[in-house]
Coordinates of C-alpha atoms in Angstrom, one line a residue:
Chain A
M1 CA 33.1 -0.4 -4.7
E2 CA 29.3 -0.9 -3.8
L3 CA 27.7 -0.1 -0.6
W4 CA 24.3 -1.4 0.3
F5 CA 22.0 -1.0 3.2
T6 CA 19.7 -3.9 4.1
E7 CA 16.7 -4.3 6.2
K8 CA 15.2 -7.4 7.3
H9 CA 11.5 -7.3 7.0
T10 CA 11.8 -10.8 8.2
E11 CA 14.7 -13.0 8.5
D12 CA 13.6 -14.5 5.1
V13 CA 12.6 -11.0 3.3
H14 CA 15.3 -8.5 2.8
F15 CA 15.0 -4.9 1.5
S16 CA 18.3 -3.5 0.4
I17 CA 19.0 0.1 -0.7
K18 CA 22.5 1.3 -2.6
V19 CA 24.1 3.8 -0.7
D20 CA 26.2 6.7 -1.9
K21 CA 27.6 7.3 1.3
Q22 CA 27.2 6.7 5.2
I23 CA 27.1 10.2 6.5
Y24 CA 26.6 9.4 10.3
S25 CA 26.7 6.5 12.4
G26 CA 26.4 6.6 16.3
K27 CA 25.3 5.1 19.4
S28 CA 23.4 6.5 22.3
D29 CA 22.4 4.9 25.3
F30 CA 19.4 3.6 23.7
Q31 CA 20.0 2.5 20.1
R32 CA 22.3 2.7 17.3
I33 CA 21.6 5.7 14.8
D34 CA 22.7 5.7 11.2
V35 CA 22.1 8.2 8.4
F36 CA 22.7 7.3 4.7
E37 CA 22.8 9.3 1.3
T38 CA 21.0 7.4 -1.3
K39 CA 20.1 8.3 -5.1
E40 CA 16.8 6.8 -5.0
F41 CA 15.5 7.8 -1.8
G42 CA 17.6 11.0 -0.7
R43 CA 18.8 10.7 2.9
V44 CA 17.5 7.8 5.0
L45 CA 17.5 7.7 8.8
T46 CA 17.8 4.1 10.3
I47 CA 17.6 3.1 14.3
D48 CA 18.9 -0.3 15.1
G49 CA 18.8 -1.3 11.4
F50 CA 15.4 -0.2 10.4
I51 CA 14.1 2.5 8.3
M52 CA 12.5 5.3 10.3
L53 CA 12.2 7.8 7.2
T54 CA 13.5 8.6 4.0
E55 CA 13.6 12.0 2.4
K56 CA 11.4 10.4 -0.7
D57 CA 8.5 9.3 1.1
E58 CA 8.4 10.8 4.9
F59 CA 5.7 12.9 3.6
I60 CA 3.2 9.9 3.5
Y61 CA 3.7 9.0 7.1
H62 CA 3.7 12.3 8.5
D63 CA 0.6 13.6 6.4
M64 CA -1.1 10.5 7.9
I65 CA -0.2 10.7 11.5
V66 CA -0.9 14.5 11.6
H67 CA -3.7 15.5 9.4
V68 CA -5.9 12.6 10.2
P69 CA -6.4 13.7 13.8
M70 CA -6.4 17.6 13.1
A71 CA -8.9 17.3 10.3
T72 CA -11.3 15.3 12.7
N73 CA -11.1 18.0 15.4
P74 CA -10.1 21.5 14.0
N75 CA -10.1 22.8 17.8
I76 CA -7.2 20.9 18.9
K77 CA -4.9 23.3 20.8
N78 CA -2.7 21.3 22.9
V79 CA -0.8 18.3 21.5
L80 CA 1.5 15.7 23.1
V81 CA 4.1 14.2 20.9
I82 CA 5.8 11.1 21.8
G83 CA 8.9 9.8 20.0
A84 CA 9.2 11.5 16.7
G85 CA 12.8 12.9 17.1
D86 CA 13.2 13.2 13.4
G87 CA 10.8 16.5 13.6
G88 CA 8.5 15.5 11.0
T89 CA 5.6 15.3 12.9
V90 CA 6.2 18.5 14.7
R91 CA 6.9 20.1 11.2
E92 CA 3.4 19.1 10.2
L93 CA 1.7 20.4 13.5
T94 CA 3.3 23.5 13.3
R95 CA 1.5 24.4 10.2
Y96 CA -1.8 24.8 12.0
E97 CA -1.9 28.4 13.5
T98 CA -4.8 27.1 15.7
I99 CA -2.4 24.8 17.9
E100 CA -1.2 26.8 20.9
K101 CA 1.2 24.1 22.6
I102 CA 3.2 21.2 21.4
D103 CA 5.2 19.3 23.9
M104 CA 7.5 16.7 22.3
V105 CA 8.9 14.0 24.6
E106 CA 11.7 12.0 22.9
I107 CA 13.7 9.8 24.9
D108 CA 16.8 10.0 23.1
K109 CA 18.5 13.6 22.5
L110 CA 20.7 12.2 20.1
V111 CA 18.2 11.4 17.4
V112 CA 17.0 15.1 17.6
D113 CA 20.9 16.3 17.3
V114 CA 21.5 14.0 14.5
C115 CA 18.3 15.0 12.6
K116 CA 18.9 18.8 13.2
E117 CA 22.4 18.2 11.7
Y118 CA 21.6 15.7 8.9
L119 CA 18.1 15.7 8.0
P120 CA 16.8 19.5 7.8
Q121 CA 14.0 18.5 5.7
T122 CA 12.1 17.3 8.7
A123 CA 14.1 18.7 11.6
C124 CA 13.2 22.2 10.8
K125 CA 10.7 23.2 13.2
F126 CA 12.0 22.7 16.7
D127 CA 12.5 26.3 17.1
D128 CA 8.9 27.2 16.7
S129 CA 8.0 29.1 20.0
R130 CA 5.0 26.8 20.5
V131 CA 7.1 23.5 20.7
N132 CA 8.8 22.4 24.2
L133 CA 11.1 19.7 23.6
Y134 CA 11.6 17.0 26.6
F135 CA 14.3 14.6 26.6
E136 CA 12.7 12.3 28.9
D137 CA 11.0 8.9 29.1
G138 CA 7.5 9.1 27.3
I139 CA 5.9 6.7 29.7
K140 CA 6.7 8.6 32.7
F141 CA 5.9 11.8 31.2
V142 CA 2.4 10.6 30.3
K143 CA 2.1 8.9 33.8
A144 CA 2.3 12.4 35.5
T145 CA -0.1 14.1 33.0
E146 CA -4.0 14.5 33.6
N147 CA -6.7 15.9 31.4
Q148 CA -4.2 18.2 29.6
Y149 CA -4.2 17.2 26.1
D150 CA -6.3 17.4 23.1
L151 CA -4.3 15.0 21.0
I152 CA -1.3 12.6 21.6
I153 CA 0.7 11.3 18.9
V154 CA 2.8 8.3 19.5
D155 CA 5.3 8.4 16.7
S156 CA 7.5 5.7 18.0
T157 CA 9.8 2.9 16.6
D158 CA 8.9 -0.8 16.6
P159 CA 7.8 -2.5 19.7
I160 CA 11.4 -3.6 20.6
G161 CA 13.9 -1.6 22.4
P162 CA 13.2 1.7 23.7
G163 CA 9.9 1.6 21.8
E164 CA 8.5 -1.4 23.5
G165 CA 6.9 0.4 26.5
L166 CA 4.9 2.4 24.3
F167 CA 2.5 -0.6 23.1
T168 CA 1.5 -1.6 26.7
R169 CA -1.8 -1.5 28.3
D170 CA -0.2 0.7 31.2
F171 CA 0.9 3.3 28.8
Y172 CA -2.6 3.6 26.7
R173 CA -4.3 3.8 30.1
D174 CA -2.0 6.8 31.1
C175 CA -2.7 8.4 27.6
F176 CA -6.3 8.2 28.0
K177 CA -5.9 9.9 31.5
A178 CA -3.7 12.4 30.1
L179 CA -6.3 13.4 27.4
K180 CA -9.1 15.8 27.7
E181 CA -12.8 14.4 27.6
D182 CA -12.6 14.9 23.9
G183 CA -9.0 13.9 23.3
I184 CA -7.6 11.7 20.4
L185 CA -4.9 9.1 20.6
V186 CA -2.9 8.3 17.2
N187 CA 0.0 5.8 17.0
Q188 CA 1.9 4.2 14.5
H189 CA 0.6 0.8 14.3
E190 CA 2.9 -1.7 12.4
S191 CA 1.8 -3.6 9.2
P192 CA -0.8 -6.4 8.8
Y193 CA 1.0 -8.3 6.5
Y194 CA 4.3 -10.2 8.0
D195 CA 3.4 -12.0 11.2
Y196 CA 5.7 -10.3 13.6
N197 CA 4.3 -6.8 12.6
A198 CA 0.9 -8.1 12.4
N199 CA 1.0 -9.7 16.1
A200 CA 2.4 -6.2 17.5
M201 CA -0.7 -4.5 15.7
K202 CA -3.1 -7.0 16.9
R203 CA -2.0 -6.6 20.5
A204 CA -1.8 -2.7 20.4
H205 CA -5.5 -2.7 18.8
S206 CA -6.9 -5.1 21.4
R207 CA -5.4 -2.9 24.4
I208 CA -6.6 0.3 22.9
K209 CA -10.0 -1.1 22.4
E210 CA -10.3 -1.9 25.9
L211 CA -10.0 1.5 27.1
F212 CA -11.4 3.9 24.5
P213 CA -15.0 4.0 23.5
I214 CA -13.8 4.6 19.7
A215 CA -10.9 2.6 18.4
K216 CA -10.2 2.4 14.6
V217 CA -7.2 1.2 12.5
Y218 CA -6.4 3.2 9.2
Q219 CA -3.7 2.6 6.7
A220 CA -1.3 4.3 4.1
F221 CA 1.1 3.1 1.4
I222 CA 4.4 3.8 2.5
P223 CA 6.8 2.1 0.2
T224 CA 10.2 2.0 2.7
Y225 CA 8.2 0.4 5.6
A226 CA 8.1 -3.6 5.7
S227 CA 5.3 -4.5 3.1
G228 CA 4.4 -1.1 2.1
H229 CA 1.2 -1.4 3.9
W230 CA 1.3 0.5 7.2
L231 CA -1.3 1.1 9.9
F232 CA -2.1 3.8 12.3
G233 CA -4.2 3.5 15.3
Y234 CA -6.8 6.0 16.1
A235 CA -8.7 6.3 19.2
S236 CA -10.8 8.7 20.8
K237 CA -13.1 9.5 23.7
K238 CA -15.3 11.3 21.5
Y239 CA -14.9 11.6 17.7
D240 CA -14.9 9.0 15.4
A241 CA -12.7 10.1 12.7
S242 CA -13.9 7.7 10.1
E243 CA -17.3 9.4 10.3
D244 CA -17.0 13.0 12.0
L245 CA -14.4 14.4 9.8
N246 CA -14.9 18.2 9.1
E247 CA -13.9 18.4 5.8
K248 CA -15.0 22.1 4.8
A249 CA -12.9 23.2 7.7
W250 CA -9.8 21.5 7.0
N251 CA -10.1 22.2 3.4
D252 CA -10.5 26.1 4.1
L253 CA -7.3 26.0 5.8
G254 CA -5.6 25.6 2.4
L255 CA -2.8 23.5 3.4
K256 CA -0.8 21.8 0.6
T257 CA -0.2 18.1 1.2
R258 CA 1.3 15.9 -1.3
Y259 CA -0.5 12.6 0.2
Y260 CA -3.3 13.5 2.4
N261 CA -6.8 14.9 1.2
T262 CA -10.0 14.5 3.0
E263 CA -11.7 11.9 0.5
L264 CA -8.3 9.9 1.2
H265 CA -8.8 10.4 4.9
K266 CA -12.3 8.7 4.8
A267 CA -11.0 6.0 2.3
S268 CA -8.1 5.2 4.5
F269 CA -10.1 3.7 7.2
V270 CA -11.8 1.2 5.1
L271 CA -9.8 -1.8 5.4
P272 CA -9.3 -5.2 3.4
N273 CA -11.3 -8.3 4.8
Y274 CA -8.1 -10.0 5.8
V275 CA -7.0 -7.0 8.2
K276 CA -10.5 -6.8 9.6
E277 CA -10.1 -10.4 10.4
L278 CA -7.1 -9.9 11.9
L279 CA -8.4 -7.1 14.2
K280 CA -11.4 -9.2 15.1
N281 CA -9.8 -12.5 16.2
I282 CA -7.8 -11.0 19.0
N283 CA -6.6 -13.7 21.5
E284 CA -3.8 -12.6 23.9
Chain B
M1 CA 24.3 -22.9 2.0
E2 CA 21.6 -20.1 1.4
L3 CA 19.7 -19.4 -1.8
W4 CA 18.1 -16.0 -2.4
F5 CA 16.1 -14.6 -5.2
T6 CA 16.5 -10.9 -5.8
E7 CA 14.2 -8.6 -7.8
K8 CA 15.4 -5.2 -8.8
H9 CA 12.9 -2.7 -7.9
T10 CA 15.2 0.0 -9.3
E11 CA 18.8 -0.5 -10.0
D12 CA 19.3 0.9 -6.5
V13 CA 16.7 -1.0 -4.7
H14 CA 16.6 -4.7 -4.3
F15 CA 13.9 -7.0 -2.7
S16 CA 15.1 -10.6 -1.7
I17 CA 13.3 -13.7 -0.5
K18 CA 15.1 -16.5 1.0
V19 CA 14.4 -19.8 -1.2
D20 CA 14.1 -23.3 0.1
K21 CA 14.4 -24.5 -3.6
Q22 CA 14.0 -23.6 -7.1
I23 CA 11.6 -26.1 -8.3
Y24 CA 11.3 -25.0 -12.0
S25 CA 13.5 -23.1 -14.3
G26 CA 12.9 -22.7 -18.1
K27 CA 13.1 -20.6 -21.1
S28 CA 10.2 -20.2 -23.7
D29 CA 10.2 -18.4 -26.9
F30 CA 9.2 -15.4 -25.0
Q31 CA 10.6 -15.2 -21.7
R32 CA 12.5 -16.9 -18.8
I33 CA 10.2 -18.4 -16.2
D34 CA 11.0 -19.6 -12.6
V35 CA 9.2 -21.1 -9.5
F36 CA 10.7 -21.0 -6.2
E37 CA 9.7 -22.6 -2.9
T38 CA 10.0 -20.2 0.0
K39 CA 8.9 -20.2 3.7
E40 CA 7.6 -16.7 3.8
F41 CA 5.6 -16.7 0.7
G42 CA 4.9 -20.1 -0.4
R43 CA 5.5 -20.9 -4.0
V44 CA 6.7 -17.7 -6.0
L45 CA 6.5 -17.3 -9.8
T46 CA 9.0 -15.0 -11.7
I47 CA 9.1 -14.0 -15.3
D48 CA 12.3 -12.4 -16.4
G49 CA 13.3 -12.0 -12.9
F50 CA 10.1 -10.3 -11.9
I51 CA 7.6 -11.6 -9.3
M52 CA 4.5 -12.4 -11.1
L53 CA 2.8 -14.0 -7.8
T54 CA 3.3 -15.6 -4.7
E55 CA 1.0 -18.0 -3.0
K56 CA 0.8 -15.6 0.1
D57 CA -0.5 -12.4 -1.5
E58 CA -1.8 -13.3 -4.9
F59 CA -5.4 -13.2 -3.7
I60 CA -5.0 -9.2 -3.4
Y61 CA -4.0 -8.7 -7.0
H62 CA -6.8 -11.4 -8.2
D63 CA -9.6 -9.9 -6.0
M64 CA -9.0 -6.4 -7.2
I65 CA -8.5 -7.1 -11.0
V66 CA -11.9 -9.3 -11.3
H67 CA -14.3 -8.2 -8.5
V68 CA -14.0 -4.2 -9.2
P69 CA -15.5 -4.7 -12.7
M70 CA -17.7 -7.5 -11.9
A71 CA -19.3 -5.7 -8.9
T72 CA -19.7 -2.6 -11.2
N73 CA -21.8 -4.5 -13.8
P74 CA -23.3 -7.7 -12.5
N75 CA -24.6 -8.4 -16.0
I76 CA -21.1 -9.2 -17.5
K77 CA -21.4 -12.4 -19.3
N78 CA -18.6 -12.5 -22.1
V79 CA -15.0 -11.9 -20.8
L80 CA -11.9 -11.7 -22.6
V81 CA -8.7 -12.1 -20.6
I82 CA -5.2 -11.4 -21.9
G83 CA -2.3 -12.5 -20.1
A84 CA -2.9 -14.3 -17.2
G85 CA -1.2 -17.4 -17.6
D86 CA -1.1 -18.3 -13.9
G87 CA -4.6 -18.8 -13.9
G88 CA -5.8 -16.7 -10.9
T89 CA -7.8 -14.2 -13.0
V90 CA -9.7 -17.2 -14.5
R91 CA -10.2 -18.7 -11.0
E92 CA -11.9 -15.5 -9.7
L93 CA -14.1 -15.3 -12.9
T94 CA -15.5 -18.7 -12.9
R95 CA -16.9 -18.1 -9.3
Y96 CA -19.6 -16.1 -11.0
E97 CA -22.5 -18.4 -12.3
T98 CA -23.7 -15.4 -14.6
I99 CA -20.6 -15.4 -16.5
E100 CA -21.2 -17.5 -19.8
K101 CA -17.8 -17.3 -21.6
I102 CA -14.2 -16.7 -20.7
D103 CA -11.8 -16.4 -23.5
M104 CA -8.4 -16.4 -22.3
V105 CA -5.4 -15.5 -24.7
E106 CA -1.9 -16.1 -23.3
I107 CA 1.0 -15.7 -25.6
D108 CA 3.1 -18.3 -23.9
K109 CA 1.7 -21.7 -23.3
L110 CA 4.8 -22.5 -21.3
V111 CA 3.5 -20.3 -18.6
V112 CA 0.1 -22.1 -18.3
D113 CA 2.0 -25.5 -18.4
V114 CA 4.2 -24.4 -15.5
C115 CA 1.6 -23.1 -13.5
K116 CA -0.8 -26.2 -14.0
E117 CA 2.0 -28.3 -12.7
Y118 CA 3.5 -26.0 -9.8
L119 CA 0.9 -23.6 -8.9
P120 CA -2.3 -25.4 -8.7
Q121 CA -3.7 -22.7 -6.1
T122 CA -4.2 -20.3 -9.3
A123 CA -4.2 -22.6 -12.0
C124 CA -7.1 -24.6 -11.1
K125 CA -10.1 -23.7 -13.0
F126 CA -8.8 -24.0 -16.7
D127 CA -11.0 -27.0 -17.1
D128 CA -14.1 -25.0 -16.5
S129 CA -16.5 -25.5 -19.4
R130 CA -16.9 -21.8 -20.1
V131 CA -13.0 -21.1 -20.6
N132 CA -11.6 -21.3 -23.9
L133 CA -7.8 -20.9 -23.9
Y134 CA -6.0 -19.6 -26.8
F135 CA -2.4 -19.5 -27.1
E136 CA -1.8 -16.4 -29.4
D137 CA -0.7 -13.1 -29.5
G138 CA -3.5 -10.9 -27.7
I139 CA -2.7 -8.1 -29.7
K140 CA -3.7 -9.9 -33.0
F141 CA -6.8 -11.6 -31.2
V142 CA -8.3 -8.4 -30.0
K143 CA -7.7 -6.7 -33.6
A144 CA -9.7 -9.5 -35.1
T145 CA -12.8 -8.9 -32.8
E146 CA -15.8 -6.4 -32.8
N147 CA -18.5 -5.6 -30.2
Q148 CA -18.3 -9.0 -28.5
Y149 CA -17.3 -8.6 -25.0
D150 CA -18.6 -7.1 -21.7
L151 CA -15.4 -7.0 -20.0
I152 CA -11.7 -7.5 -21.1
I153 CA -8.9 -7.7 -18.4
V154 CA -5.5 -7.4 -19.6
D155 CA -3.4 -9.0 -16.8
S156 CA 0.0 -8.6 -18.4
T157 CA 3.8 -8.4 -17.3
D158 CA 5.3 -5.0 -17.2
P159 CA 5.6 -3.2 -20.5
I160 CA 9.0 -4.7 -21.6
G161 CA 9.5 -7.8 -23.5
P162 CA 6.1 -9.7 -24.6
G163 CA 4.0 -7.4 -22.6
E164 CA 5.2 -4.2 -24.4
G165 CA 2.4 -4.2 -27.2
L166 CA -0.3 -4.3 -24.5
F167 CA 0.3 -0.7 -23.2
T168 CA 0.1 1.0 -26.8
R169 CA -2.7 3.3 -28.2
D170 CA -3.3 0.8 -31.0
F171 CA -4.0 -2.0 -28.6
Y172 CA -6.4 -0.2 -26.3
R173 CA -8.1 1.1 -29.6
D174 CA -8.7 -2.4 -30.7
C175 CA -10.2 -3.2 -26.9
F176 CA -12.4 -0.2 -27.2
K177 CA -13.7 -1.8 -30.6
A178 CA -13.9 -5.5 -29.0
L179 CA -16.1 -4.3 -26.3
K180 CA -20.0 -3.8 -26.4
E181 CA -21.3 -0.5 -25.7
D182 CA -21.2 -0.8 -22.1
G183 CA -18.0 -2.8 -21.9
I184 CA -15.4 -2.5 -19.5
L185 CA -11.5 -2.6 -19.7
V186 CA -9.4 -3.2 -16.7
N187 CA -5.6 -3.6 -16.8
Q188 CA -2.6 -3.8 -14.7
H189 CA -1.0 -0.3 -14.4
E190 CA 2.3 -0.2 -12.5
S191 CA 3.0 1.6 -9.5
P192 CA 3.2 5.4 -8.9
Y193 CA 6.4 5.3 -6.8
Y194 CA 9.3 4.4 -8.8
D195 CA 9.9 6.6 -11.7
Y196 CA 10.0 3.8 -14.3
N197 CA 6.8 2.3 -13.1
A198 CA 5.2 5.8 -12.7
N199 CA 6.1 6.7 -16.2
A200 CA 4.6 3.5 -17.8
M201 CA 1.4 4.1 -15.6
K202 CA 1.2 7.8 -17.1
R203 CA 1.5 6.6 -20.7
A204 CA -0.9 3.8 -20.3
H205 CA -3.5 6.2 -18.5
S206 CA -3.0 9.1 -21.0
R207 CA -3.8 6.7 -23.8
I208 CA -6.8 5.1 -22.4
K209 CA -8.3 8.4 -21.4
E210 CA -8.2 9.6 -25.0
L211 CA -10.3 6.8 -26.1
F212 CA -12.9 6.1 -23.2
P213 CA -15.3 8.3 -21.8
I214 CA -14.7 6.8 -18.3
A215 CA -11.0 6.3 -17.4
K216 CA -10.1 6.1 -13.8
V217 CA -7.3 4.5 -11.7
Y218 CA -7.7 2.4 -8.7
Q219 CA -5.1 0.9 -6.2
A220 CA -4.3 -1.9 -3.9
F221 CA -1.6 -2.8 -1.2
I222 CA 0.4 -5.6 -3.0
P223 CA 3.5 -6.2 -0.8
T224 CA 5.5 -8.3 -3.2
Y225 CA 5.2 -5.9 -6.2
A226 CA 7.7 -3.2 -6.3
S227 CA 6.8 -0.4 -3.6
G228 CA 3.7 -2.2 -2.4
H229 CA 1.4 0.4 -4.0
W230 CA -0.2 -1.1 -7.2
L231 CA -2.4 0.7 -9.6
F232 CA -5.2 -0.7 -11.8
G233 CA -6.6 1.1 -15.0
Y234 CA -10.4 1.1 -15.2
A235 CA -12.0 2.3 -18.4
S236 CA -15.7 2.0 -19.7
K237 CA -17.9 3.3 -22.4
K238 CA -20.6 3.6 -19.7
Y239 CA -20.1 2.6 -16.2
D240 CA -18.0 4.7 -13.7
A241 CA -16.9 2.0 -11.3
S242 CA -16.0 4.7 -8.5
E243 CA -20.0 5.6 -8.5
D244 CA -21.9 3.1 -10.2
L245 CA -21.2 0.1 -8.1
N246 CA -24.0 -2.1 -7.3
E247 CA -23.2 -3.0 -3.7
K248 CA -26.3 -5.0 -2.9
A249 CA -26.2 -7.2 -5.9
W250 CA -22.6 -8.0 -5.4
N251 CA -22.9 -8.8 -1.7
D252 CA -26.1 -11.0 -2.3
L253 CA -23.8 -13.3 -4.4
G254 CA -22.2 -14.3 -1.1
L255 CA -18.7 -14.7 -2.5
K256 CA -16.2 -15.0 0.4
T257 CA -13.1 -12.6 -0.6
R258 CA -9.9 -12.1 1.5
Y259 CA -9.2 -8.6 0.2
Y260 CA -12.3 -7.2 -1.6
N261 CA -15.2 -5.7 -0.2
T262 CA -17.7 -3.2 -1.7
E263 CA -16.5 -0.5 0.8
L264 CA -13.0 -0.9 -0.3
H265 CA -13.9 -1.0 -3.9
K266 CA -15.0 2.7 -3.6
A267 CA -12.1 3.6 -1.2
S268 CA -9.5 2.0 -3.8
F269 CA -10.4 4.9 -6.4
V270 CA -9.5 7.6 -3.9
L271 CA -5.9 8.5 -4.6
P272 CA -3.4 10.3 -2.7
N273 CA -2.5 13.9 -3.9
Y274 CA 1.0 13.1 -5.6
V275 CA -0.6 10.1 -7.7
K276 CA -3.5 12.5 -8.9
E277 CA -0.9 15.0 -9.8
L278 CA 0.8 12.4 -11.7
L279 CA -2.2 11.5 -13.7
K280 CA -2.8 15.0 -14.4
N281 CA 0.5 16.2 -15.8
I282 CA 0.8 13.9 -18.8
N283 CA 3.2 14.9 -21.5
E284 CA 4.2 12.3 -23.9

């Protein structure tokens, strides 16, 4: 017998992974959650049929969503994380002794419970004393907040289902308000390659650009996400991460990383022409 | 009825594309060749079950295999291309008026014939007067050549089947000899992500590094190749493409490209830590 998990990158493009066994399957009020054991990727977390992470390459995503803003402003002390129930983002953030508070708002408690049980590789730092876990709607949480955070990381699912509201103009406006005057907003930004993802990316970027004086896009090679070419949105009231990087300060920290380095940080903001073109021609 | 083409990235990882129809299937003395019509990627050429190109993203591969060396040394006049039967590499090379001669050595005439018939998007410049087509073994061709070329591009299949000899020490030694004193060698270099590809990449890099004073690896996002993270080997007797890039000269040419730009050229040489690590620990 063979067991395969298949993600539809599009209706016409399928990515399939051989599964040793399904070790969890459940349904919360919000979504379906599965964990698979696989030979090639180790454990794989999927939500509503989409790969959220694999043990083999989650380091790429988490390196890039955390270290890029942290290397840009080494004085980040208060961080808000939205989504990120698998714990990988919090794991990377807790490596910075300079961070004083990490508020994490995950709408779905079941994701955190499942990851604590089955994905200790990422869900390993929720008990750090600086971490405050809120099982609430991130949209409402941000709306009620003003001038509090140095960094907001939106580590969401795709813009369907519970993740949808995290790609709206209102939400980005509330993030702007919740950030201090030198605040940074980073969010996962889909892929430029398949039309569906590219359209989500264009919408998100145009909305963020209306609000923040600095709005950029950077990229990473993430083999288990559709197309392998994944984007992150970077926005700030003050720091341009593609230029204002504090290389020496970050390297002096001595953090070991398997993907990120400060040269790659700068290089990740250099986009192929077709992606620049997509970001330019924005008609909503 | 549904028709799907599946490429095995590994035994446990399958990438499948819905096919409208198979428009060619044949077998030469060397390999099996297929062309499919698809909605998502346009026409797709496969050899022995591996995707060689799709109309949707071939521009990425061909931009990066041609414009990186050409922007490094704008005085390249004599070029040798090995493999590349689909014509995409020759198409990009013929855009440079400064190039005087393009010798292309493809072992399998059937690939060229099939591409002329079914892939006019790439197989469109074989009749340029500077192009000389040789249907021969590239290994023997290079062995018989000395001090002739400014640039050799090895645009090969994977290191199994007819492509195997193009990843050997002897072959690289013959390329070194066939190049002029400021010559450049570029070759497709597999992916760092799956073990099978990564091992091929490590072997190729270590062999090239023994011979050439300058040996680097650069990368591109190629969604339809395994993992989407594809590498190219760059070697030269004189020019370091990661530093010696002649930005102004290249931009003055006014060539329109959908992937390549001179900023991205430099950024493509900046590798993630895990890839640098792979290139460092080479034990054959």
